[in-house]
Each structure stands twice: as structure tokens, then as C-alpha cells.
GROMACS .gro file of C-alpha atoms in nm:
model
  353
    1MET     CA    1   8.741  13.527   9.050
    2THR     CA    2   8.936  13.749   9.283
    3LEU     CA    3   9.206  13.991   9.193
    4SER     CA    4   9.452  14.108   9.454
    5VAL     CA    5   9.657  14.408   9.354
    6PRO     CA    6   9.908  14.531   9.613
    7PRO     CA    7   9.904  14.902   9.707
    8THR     CA    8  10.254  14.950   9.569
    9GLU     CA    9  10.388  15.098   9.250
   10PRO     CA   10  10.298  14.904   8.936
   11ALA     CA   11  10.542  14.629   8.854
   12GLY     CA   12  10.732  14.688   8.538
   13ASN     CA   13  10.848  14.333   8.496
   14PRO     CA   14  10.585  14.074   8.416
   15ALA     CA   15  10.783  13.832   8.628
   16ASP     CA   16  10.692  14.047   8.926
   17ASP     CA   17  10.326  14.025   8.846
   18GLU     CA   18  10.123  14.055   9.165
   19VAL     CA   19   9.786  13.971   9.020
   20VAL     CA   20   9.646  13.666   9.191
   21VAL     CA   21   9.374  13.478   9.010
   22ARG     CA   22   9.260  13.248   9.282
   23ASP     CA   23   8.974  13.083   9.099
   24THR     CA   24   9.173  12.978   8.795
   25GLY     CA   25   9.456  12.780   8.939
   26ARG     CA   26   9.525  12.418   8.868
   27GLY     CA   27   9.211  12.212   8.828
   28TRP     CA   28   8.856  12.337   8.796
   29PRO     CA   29   8.756  12.617   9.030
   30ARG     CA   30   8.459  12.556   9.257
   31LEU     CA   31   8.208  12.799   9.104
   32PRO     CA   32   8.259  12.711   8.734
   33ARG     CA   33   8.264  12.342   8.825
   34PHE     CA   34   7.916  12.386   8.971
   35ARG     CA   35   7.797  12.543   8.646
   36GLU     CA   36   7.951  12.276   8.425
   37LEU     CA   37   7.800  12.002   8.640
   38GLY     CA   38   7.457  12.154   8.585
   39VAL     CA   39   7.506  12.155   8.207
   40LEU     CA   40   7.632  11.795   8.217
   41ILE     CA   41   7.328  11.685   8.416
   42ALA     CA   42   7.101  11.860   8.166
   43VAL     CA   43   7.270  11.676   7.878
   44VAL     CA   44   7.239  11.338   8.052
   45VAL     CA   45   6.873  11.392   8.145
   46LEU     CA   46   6.785  11.507   7.792
   47VAL     CA   47   6.967  11.216   7.627
   48LEU     CA   48   6.817  10.955   7.861
   49GLY     CA   49   6.467  11.102   7.832
   50THR     CA   50   6.484  11.102   7.453
   51TRP     CA   51   6.630  10.752   7.449
   52LEU     CA   52   6.346  10.621   7.668
   53TYR     CA   53   6.096  10.780   7.430
   54ASN     CA   54   6.270  10.645   7.121
   55PRO     CA   55   6.554  10.390   7.169
   56LEU     CA   56   6.677  10.460   6.814
   57PHE     CA   57   6.804  10.798   6.940
   58LEU     CA   58   7.111  10.621   7.079
   59SER     CA   59   7.155  10.371   6.799
   60THR     CA   60   7.502  10.341   6.651
   61GLN     CA   61   7.420  10.583   6.371
   62GLY     CA   62   7.223  10.812   6.601
   63THR     CA   63   7.512  10.838   6.846
   64ARG     CA   64   7.756  10.902   6.563
   65ASP     CA   65   7.535  11.179   6.422
   66LEU     CA   66   7.502  11.333   6.767
   67LEU     CA   67   7.880  11.338   6.820
   68LEU     CA   68   7.954  11.473   6.474
   69GLY     CA   69   7.685  11.736   6.513
   70ALA     CA   70   7.850  11.871   6.828
   71THR     CA   71   8.206  11.851   6.698
   72LEU     CA   72   8.236  12.170   6.495
   73LEU     CA   73   8.030  12.372   6.742
   74ALA     CA   74   8.251  12.252   7.030
   75ILE     CA   75   8.572  12.352   6.851
   76LEU     CA   76   8.430  12.695   6.774
   77ALA     CA   77   8.300  12.735   7.130
   78VAL     CA   78   8.647  12.665   7.270
   79GLY     CA   79   8.798  12.948   7.065
   80GLN     CA   80   8.509  13.180   7.141
   81SER     CA   81   8.550  13.111   7.513
   82MET     CA   82   8.912  13.227   7.510
   83VAL     CA   83   8.798  13.554   7.353
   84LEU     CA   84   8.499  13.597   7.585
   85ILE     CA   85   8.717  13.540   7.891
   86THR     CA   86   8.918  13.850   7.792
   87ARG     CA   87   8.594  14.053   7.790
   88ASN     CA   88   8.570  14.052   7.409
   89VAL     CA   89   8.362  13.867   7.153
   90ASP     CA   90   8.414  13.741   6.796
   91LEU     CA   91   8.106  13.746   6.575
   92SER     CA   92   8.298  13.658   6.258
   93VAL     CA   93   8.371  13.289   6.336
   94GLY     CA   94   8.099  13.161   6.103
   95SER     CA   95   8.240  13.364   5.813
   96VAL     CA   96   8.596  13.254   5.898
   97LEU     CA   97   8.483  12.891   5.897
   98GLY     CA   98   8.321  12.939   5.558
   99LEU     CA   99   8.625  13.113   5.409
  100SER     CA  100   8.859  12.845   5.544
  101ALA     CA  101   8.641  12.561   5.414
  102TYR     CA  102   8.615  12.718   5.070
  103THR     CA  103   8.989  12.793   5.055
  104THR     CA  104   9.070  12.434   5.148
  105SER     CA  105   8.844  12.290   4.878
  106VAL     CA  106   8.970  12.535   4.612
  107VAL     CA  107   9.334  12.453   4.688
  108PHE     CA  108   9.256  12.085   4.633
  109VAL     CA  109   9.116  12.175   4.290
  110ALA     CA  110   9.397  12.417   4.196
  111ALA     CA  111   9.686  12.200   4.321
  112PRO     CA  112   9.573  11.837   4.329
  113GLY     CA  113   9.930  11.716   4.387
  114LEU     CA  114   9.972  11.888   4.723
  115PRO     CA  115   9.977  11.663   5.030
  116VAL     CA  116   9.651  11.661   5.224
  117ALA     CA  117   9.824  11.781   5.542
  118VAL     CA  118   9.964  12.087   5.361
  119VAL     CA  119   9.622  12.185   5.227
  120MET     CA  120   9.467  12.140   5.572
  121LEU     CA  121   9.738  12.365   5.713
  122VAL     CA  122   9.649  12.629   5.453
  123GLY     CA  123   9.290  12.622   5.576
  124VAL     CA  124   9.402  12.671   5.935
  125LEU     CA  125   9.637  12.954   5.833
  126VAL     CA  126   9.348  13.136   5.669
  127GLY     CA  127   9.171  13.126   6.003
  128ILE     CA  128   9.479  13.253   6.185
  129VAL     CA  129   9.510  13.549   5.945
  130CYS     CA  130   9.145  13.638   6.000
  131GLY     CA  131   9.191  13.611   6.377
  132VAL     CA  132   9.500  13.830   6.372
  133VAL     CA  133   9.312  14.093   6.170
  134ASN     CA  134   9.035  14.096   6.429
  135GLY     CA  135   9.279  14.104   6.720
  136ALA     CA  136   9.491  14.381   6.567
  137LEU     CA  137   9.188  14.601   6.506
  138VAL     CA  138   9.066  14.547   6.861
  139THR     CA  139   9.399  14.600   7.038
  140ALA     CA  140   9.581  14.850   6.817
  141VAL     CA  141   9.295  15.065   6.691
  142ARG     CA  142   9.105  15.025   7.021
  143VAL     CA  143   8.774  14.957   6.849
  144PRO     CA  144   8.521  14.748   7.049
  145ALA     CA  145   8.535  14.383   6.950
  146LEU     CA  146   8.160  14.373   6.891
  147VAL     CA  147   8.191  14.641   6.622
  148VAL     CA  148   8.512  14.505   6.468
  149THR     CA  149   8.397  14.146   6.433
  150LEU     CA  150   8.051  14.251   6.314
  151GLY     CA  151   8.227  14.436   6.033
  152THR     CA  152   8.471  14.154   5.951
  153LEU     CA  153   8.179  13.910   5.956
  154TYR     CA  154   8.046  14.082   5.646
  155VAL     CA  155   8.391  14.144   5.496
  156PHE     CA  156   8.497  13.778   5.516
  157ARG     CA  157   8.155  13.659   5.398
  158GLY     CA  158   8.146  13.908   5.115
  159PHE     CA  159   8.494  13.804   5.000
  160THR     CA  160   8.388  13.438   5.000
  161HIS     CA  161   8.075  13.521   4.798
  162TRP     CA  162   8.287  13.716   4.546
  163TRP     CA  163   8.543  13.436   4.521
  164ALA     CA  164   8.289  13.156   4.484
  165ASP     CA  165   8.079  13.357   4.235
  166GLY     CA  166   7.782  13.134   4.298
  167GLY     CA  167   7.977  12.812   4.243
  168GLN     CA  168   8.069  12.528   4.472
  169VAL     CA  169   8.331  12.256   4.512
  170ASN     CA  170   8.204  11.898   4.528
  171ALA     CA  171   8.337  11.580   4.683
  172HIS     CA  172   8.473  11.442   4.355
  173ASP     CA  173   8.707  11.744   4.341
  174MET     CA  174   8.873  11.646   4.669
  175PRO     CA  175   9.105  11.350   4.738
  176SER     CA  176   8.953  11.043   4.900
  177GLY     CA  177   9.217  11.051   5.172
  178PHE     CA  178   9.089  11.389   5.287
  179LEU     CA  179   8.722  11.292   5.274
  180ARG     CA  180   8.800  10.977   5.472
  181LEU     CA  181   8.893  11.202   5.766
  182GLY     CA  182   8.527  11.283   5.811
  183GLN     CA  183   8.422  10.917   5.800
  184VAL     CA  184   8.674  10.709   5.994
  185SER     CA  185   8.645  10.635   6.366
  186VAL     CA  186   8.894  10.583   6.645
  187LEU     CA  187   8.774  10.323   6.896
  188GLY     CA  188   8.419  10.389   6.782
  189VAL     CA  189   8.449  10.768   6.808
  190PRO     CA  190   8.446  10.970   6.484
  191ALA     CA  191   8.790  11.112   6.403
  192PRO     CA  192   8.667  11.477   6.394
  193THR     CA  193   8.521  11.428   6.742
  194VAL     CA  194   8.854  11.293   6.866
  195ILE     CA  195   9.023  11.604   6.726
  196ALA     CA  196   8.766  11.824   6.902
  197MET     CA  197   8.828  11.642   7.233
  198LEU     CA  198   9.203  11.697   7.197
  199VAL     CA  199   9.140  12.067   7.128
  200VAL     CA  200   8.922  12.099   7.440
  201VAL     CA  201   9.177  11.926   7.665
  202ALA     CA  202   9.472  12.123   7.524
  203ALA     CA  203   9.292  12.456   7.567
  204GLY     CA  204   9.173  12.362   7.915
  205VAL     CA  205   9.522  12.265   8.029
  206TYR     CA  206   9.666  12.585   7.885
  207LEU     CA  207   9.411  12.810   8.056
  208SER     CA  208   9.451  12.636   8.393
  209ASN     CA  209   9.821  12.562   8.409
  210PHE     CA  210  10.007  12.819   8.203
  211ARG     CA  211  10.065  13.181   8.289
  212GLY     CA  212   9.943  13.304   7.951
  213GLY     CA  213   9.611  13.129   8.009
  214ARG     CA  214   9.567  13.266   8.359
  215ASP     CA  215   9.649  13.612   8.229
  216LEU     CA  216   9.339  13.593   8.010
  217TYR     CA  217   9.121  13.556   8.321
  218ALA     CA  218   9.300  13.847   8.489
  219ILE     CA  219   9.244  14.065   8.181
  220GLY     CA  220   8.876  13.976   8.167
  221SER     CA  221   8.825  14.033   8.539
  222GLU     CA  222   8.984  14.377   8.552
  223PRO     CA  223   9.175  14.499   8.244
  224ALA     CA  224   9.315  14.809   8.417
  225ALA     CA  225   9.453  14.612   8.712
  226ALA     CA  226   9.599  14.352   8.477
  227ARG     CA  227   9.775  14.622   8.276
  228LEU     CA  228   9.913  14.790   8.589
  229SER     CA  229  10.045  14.456   8.707
  230GLY     CA  230  10.260  14.418   8.398
  231ILE     CA  231  10.047  14.176   8.198
  232PRO     CA  232  10.088  14.242   7.823
  233VAL     CA  233   9.716  14.290   7.770
  234GLY     CA  234   9.737  14.374   7.400
  235ARG     CA  235   9.950  14.071   7.311
  236ARG     CA  236   9.736  13.835   7.517
  237VAL     CA  237   9.412  13.957   7.359
  238LEU     CA  238   9.567  13.941   7.011
  239ALA     CA  239   9.679  13.583   7.080
  240ALA     CA  240   9.328  13.489   7.199
  241PHE     CA  241   9.179  13.617   6.871
  242ALA     CA  242   9.449  13.437   6.671
  243VAL     CA  243   9.379  13.107   6.847
  244ASN     CA  244   9.008  13.159   6.795
  245GLY     CA  245   9.071  13.216   6.425
  246ALA     CA  246   9.290  12.906   6.403
  247LEU     CA  247   9.016  12.693   6.558
  248ALA     CA  248   8.757  12.842   6.321
  249GLY     CA  249   8.993  12.752   6.036
  250LEU     CA  250   9.028  12.398   6.171
  251ALA     CA  251   8.650  12.371   6.194
  252GLY     CA  252   8.628  12.483   5.830
  253VAL     CA  253   8.873  12.212   5.723
  254LEU     CA  254   8.678  11.947   5.913
  255PHE     CA  255   8.353  12.074   5.761
  256ALA     CA  256   8.495  12.025   5.411
  257ALA     CA  257   8.617  11.676   5.503
  258ARG     CA  258   8.285  11.570   5.652
  259PHE     CA  259   8.037  11.710   5.401
  260GLY     CA  260   8.248  11.717   5.084
  261THR     CA  261   8.047  11.998   4.929
  262VAL     CA  262   8.146  12.359   4.998
  263ASP     CA  263   7.997  12.685   4.877
  264SER     CA  264   7.993  13.046   4.994
  265THR     CA  265   7.708  12.994   5.243
  266VAL     CA  266   7.897  12.752   5.470
  267GLY     CA  267   7.888  12.863   5.834
  268MET     CA  268   7.634  13.139   5.776
  269GLY     CA  269   7.454  13.232   6.098
  270LEU     CA  270   7.673  13.004   6.308
  271GLU     CA  271   7.830  13.284   6.513
  272LEU     CA  272   7.532  13.336   6.743
  273GLU     CA  273   7.506  12.964   6.808
  274VAL     CA  274   7.873  12.959   6.907
  275VAL     CA  275   7.832  13.245   7.152
  276ALA     CA  276   7.520  13.075   7.290
  277ALA     CA  277   7.711  12.749   7.348
  278ALA     CA  278   7.984  12.929   7.542
  279VAL     CA  279   7.740  13.131   7.752
  280VAL     CA  280   7.518  12.831   7.828
  281GLY     CA  281   7.834  12.645   7.929
  282GLY     CA  282   7.913  12.904   8.197
  283VAL     CA  283   8.150  13.142   8.017
  284ALA     CA  284   8.057  13.489   8.140
  285ILE     CA  285   7.970  13.734   7.863
  286PHE     CA  286   8.137  14.003   8.079
  287GLY     CA  287   8.470  13.816   8.088
  288GLY     CA  288   8.692  13.664   8.353
  289VAL     CA  289   8.488  13.352   8.430
  290GLY     CA  290   8.430  13.019   8.260
  291SER     CA  291   8.615  12.728   8.108
  292VAL     CA  292   8.645  12.559   7.772
  293TYR     CA  293   8.508  12.239   7.927
  294GLY     CA  294   8.185  12.418   8.005
  295ALA     CA  295   8.175  12.571   7.657
  296ALA     CA  296   8.216  12.227   7.500
  297LEU     CA  297   7.936  12.092   7.721
  298GLY     CA  298   7.724  12.387   7.614
  299ALA     CA  299   7.783  12.291   7.251
  300VAL     CA  300   7.684  11.933   7.327
  301LEU     CA  301   7.369  12.052   7.506
  302LEU     CA  302   7.258  12.277   7.219
  303THR     CA  303   7.326  12.002   6.966
  304THR     CA  304   7.136  11.751   7.177
  305VAL     CA  305   6.840  11.988   7.205
  306THR     CA  306   6.838  12.031   6.828
  307SER     CA  307   6.851  11.654   6.776
  308ALA     CA  308   6.612  11.553   7.054
  309LEU     CA  309   6.318  11.786   6.996
  310PRO     CA  310   6.231  11.643   6.651
  311VAL     CA  311   6.252  11.292   6.798
  312LEU     CA  312   6.015  11.402   7.074
  313ARG     CA  313   5.785  11.541   6.801
  314ILE     CA  314   5.813  11.894   6.929
  315ASP     CA  315   5.767  12.175   6.679
  316GLN     CA  316   6.084  12.318   6.525
  317PHE     CA  317   5.984  12.660   6.654
  318TRP     CA  318   6.046  12.548   7.011
  319GLN     CA  319   6.409  12.460   6.933
  320GLN     CA  320   6.502  12.825   6.904
  321ALA     CA  321   6.278  12.913   7.198
  322VAL     CA  322   6.451  12.652   7.417
  323VAL     CA  323   6.795  12.780   7.315
  324GLY     CA  324   6.686  13.133   7.400
  325LEU     CA  325   6.558  13.020   7.741
  326LEU     CA  326   6.886  12.840   7.808
  327ILE     CA  327   7.081  13.157   7.733
  328LEU     CA  328   6.857  13.366   7.959
  329ALA     CA  329   6.885  13.106   8.235
  330ALA     CA  330   7.265  13.099   8.202
  331ILE     CA  331   7.293  13.478   8.218
  332GLY     CA  332   7.051  13.491   8.511
  333LEU     CA  333   7.250  13.225   8.696
  334ASP     CA  334   7.570  13.411   8.619
  335ARG     CA  335   7.440  13.733   8.771
  336LEU     CA  336   7.295  13.547   9.071
  337LEU     CA  337   7.626  13.374   9.146
  338ALA     CA  338   7.822  13.695   9.090
  339ALA     CA  339   7.599  13.881   9.339
  340ARG     CA  340   7.640  13.599   9.589
  341ALA     CA  341   8.019  13.604   9.550
  342GLU     CA  342   8.019  13.981   9.598
  343ARG     CA  343   7.820  13.951   9.920
  344GLN     CA  344   8.059  13.685  10.048
  345THR     CA  345   8.356  13.909   9.965
  346ARG     CA  346   8.201  14.204  10.151
  347GLY     CA  347   8.121  13.979  10.446
  348GLY     CA  348   8.481  13.857  10.459
  349ARG     CA  349   8.613  14.214  10.451
  350SER     CA  350   8.375  14.321  10.729
  351ARG     CA  351   8.492  14.035  10.951
  352GLY     CA  352   8.854  14.115  10.875
  353ALA     CA  353   8.813  14.486  10.961
   0.00000   0.00000   0.00000
């Protein structure tokens, strides 16, 4: 990603914004596309290799389980990517998912007459509120996102534990129409997976084609330059956290619909897996680079690894080891490509001098 800031006085009107984000225009930029292609090839090779070893891996039920397994992680990875692109991180997504799922199930018990859509909206709103709290603390109080979201991780989880008081909500407490959402298919694809695909496409189009989305890349690439160019950095970062919270809330609603049993431990430990999916998918941990398509592919890759290794009769221990190696490889590749891009930029400047 390249930022070009003119040597003039800072523009006061965002409409006069001079920041040029050349790598994030319409369509996929060349460098991220290379990364996403690598993740896609890894997914295809792993799926085909496992299928050749055991054809039942791609049976109707096996394929459905694989898609459903990646659905929630992909939705969370999309939201996390939007935050990471701004050079921040949200470690509270697992707790937000759990709080949203529990709120959704409790509302069904407390107000059984409410329409399913209204209750689902309540679950999403819980996520938005949590996201706004995180974003406000990061932007207004100027506390690092790592510290803020580490704290809210425990706050949200602790509140859910206190609220649940060791209890749980079961499937018979929820309406069948809601539970059917986690079971029906659209053209052979599970409905939650279809929702996740729509989320990925919508977020990808927004980041590539709308000014607000491109501003996120500019903020992550160079926050000071973005601010001097008139980009409302605080509002954009707050919006990224709010969207991330909304998607975590949506994932919590879909969790309740799919599994039907919700307690205070839902989503525990999921935050690191979400960050791993985004990083493996090519979203730079240092901000400014990556796409939600890559993050979704990263979620599919991690889910496929988790599903394939037991089929290949590989010890469970190696699942975590493989995920760790994938993260290290992604970070190493990120630094290698960044160094290469820097050398090319210096070479271009030398020739132009």
C-alpha cells in the first residue's frame, strides 16, 4: 500500500483528501491477491488430500459439517479484519459472541411472544453496544486496543457468568422457527453459511469501493498522514469496532440457532483463533494490508485443518502446532513481501531522481 501526501498544508475538508491508497482500489490488489491465492491453494490441497485418504471426508454430511464449522469463524474473521486493518485488534470477540448468544436465548425465554427477527436483532444490538464500548475507549480515551479489549474480554465474560449463574438455556426453550435457521439449506448450502458468504461479499465491496472502507486502509498504513489529510480517524476506527461487534453479535445469534444450548462458556477462547484466521488469510497485524476475502479463506483453512487432521489420524496436539506454524509462516511472508515492496519503492525513487 502506498500513501501519497502532497507537500501542502493539510486539507481541512475531507472532500479534498489527498491520500491515495493505490493498492485498495476497485478489485483485489495484486499483492493481497497473491496471498489469498496461496491460502486457497492450501485449502484445496488439504481437502483433496484428505478426501483421497478417506472419501467420507467429502460426504454430504461431512461437507455440511465443514461448511458450518467455518461459518462462525469466517463471520468473526471479517469483523476482526476491519479492526486489524486500522492497526488495532479486538480480543473480546469471543466474549461478545457468548454474551450475544446468551442474551438471545434468554429473551426467547422471557418473552416467548416476540417475533424471531426482533429477538435476533436484540442479539446483534448487544454486539454493537460492546463494539461501541471498545471503540470509544480506544479512540476517546486513547488506550491501546490490545489493553482495552483484553479488559473488556474479562468484563463481558464475567457479566455473562454472573447473569447465567451456572445455568443454561436449552433448545426446548427456543422456538422451532429459530432453531430451523441452523438446519435448513439453500441450494444445498447451510443457511448460516449463506449468511456468512453475504457478510464477506458485503464487507469486501465496502472496503474496496466505498470511501469509508478505503479510509480504513489509509488509517492503518499511516495514521498521522491520514489525520492530516482530513480523514476522521476516530469516527472510522469507532465504526470498525462497532461493525466488528455487530458481526460478533450475529455470530452469537447463529450459534444459538445452530446448537440450541447456550451457557456462559460459549465462545470462550475463540478470540485467538479469530485473529489467527485473519492473519493466516493475509491481513497484516500491523494494519493497512489485507482483505476480508483472505480472512474468510483463513477461517476455512483453520477449520479444514481441525477437521482433516483427525481423519488423517494425526494426534490432536499437532492441530495447534500446525495452526501456530501457519501463523508464523503468514507473518514471515508478510514481512518478506513488505521488505520487497520497500526495496521496489526505493528503486523507483532512485530512478526518478
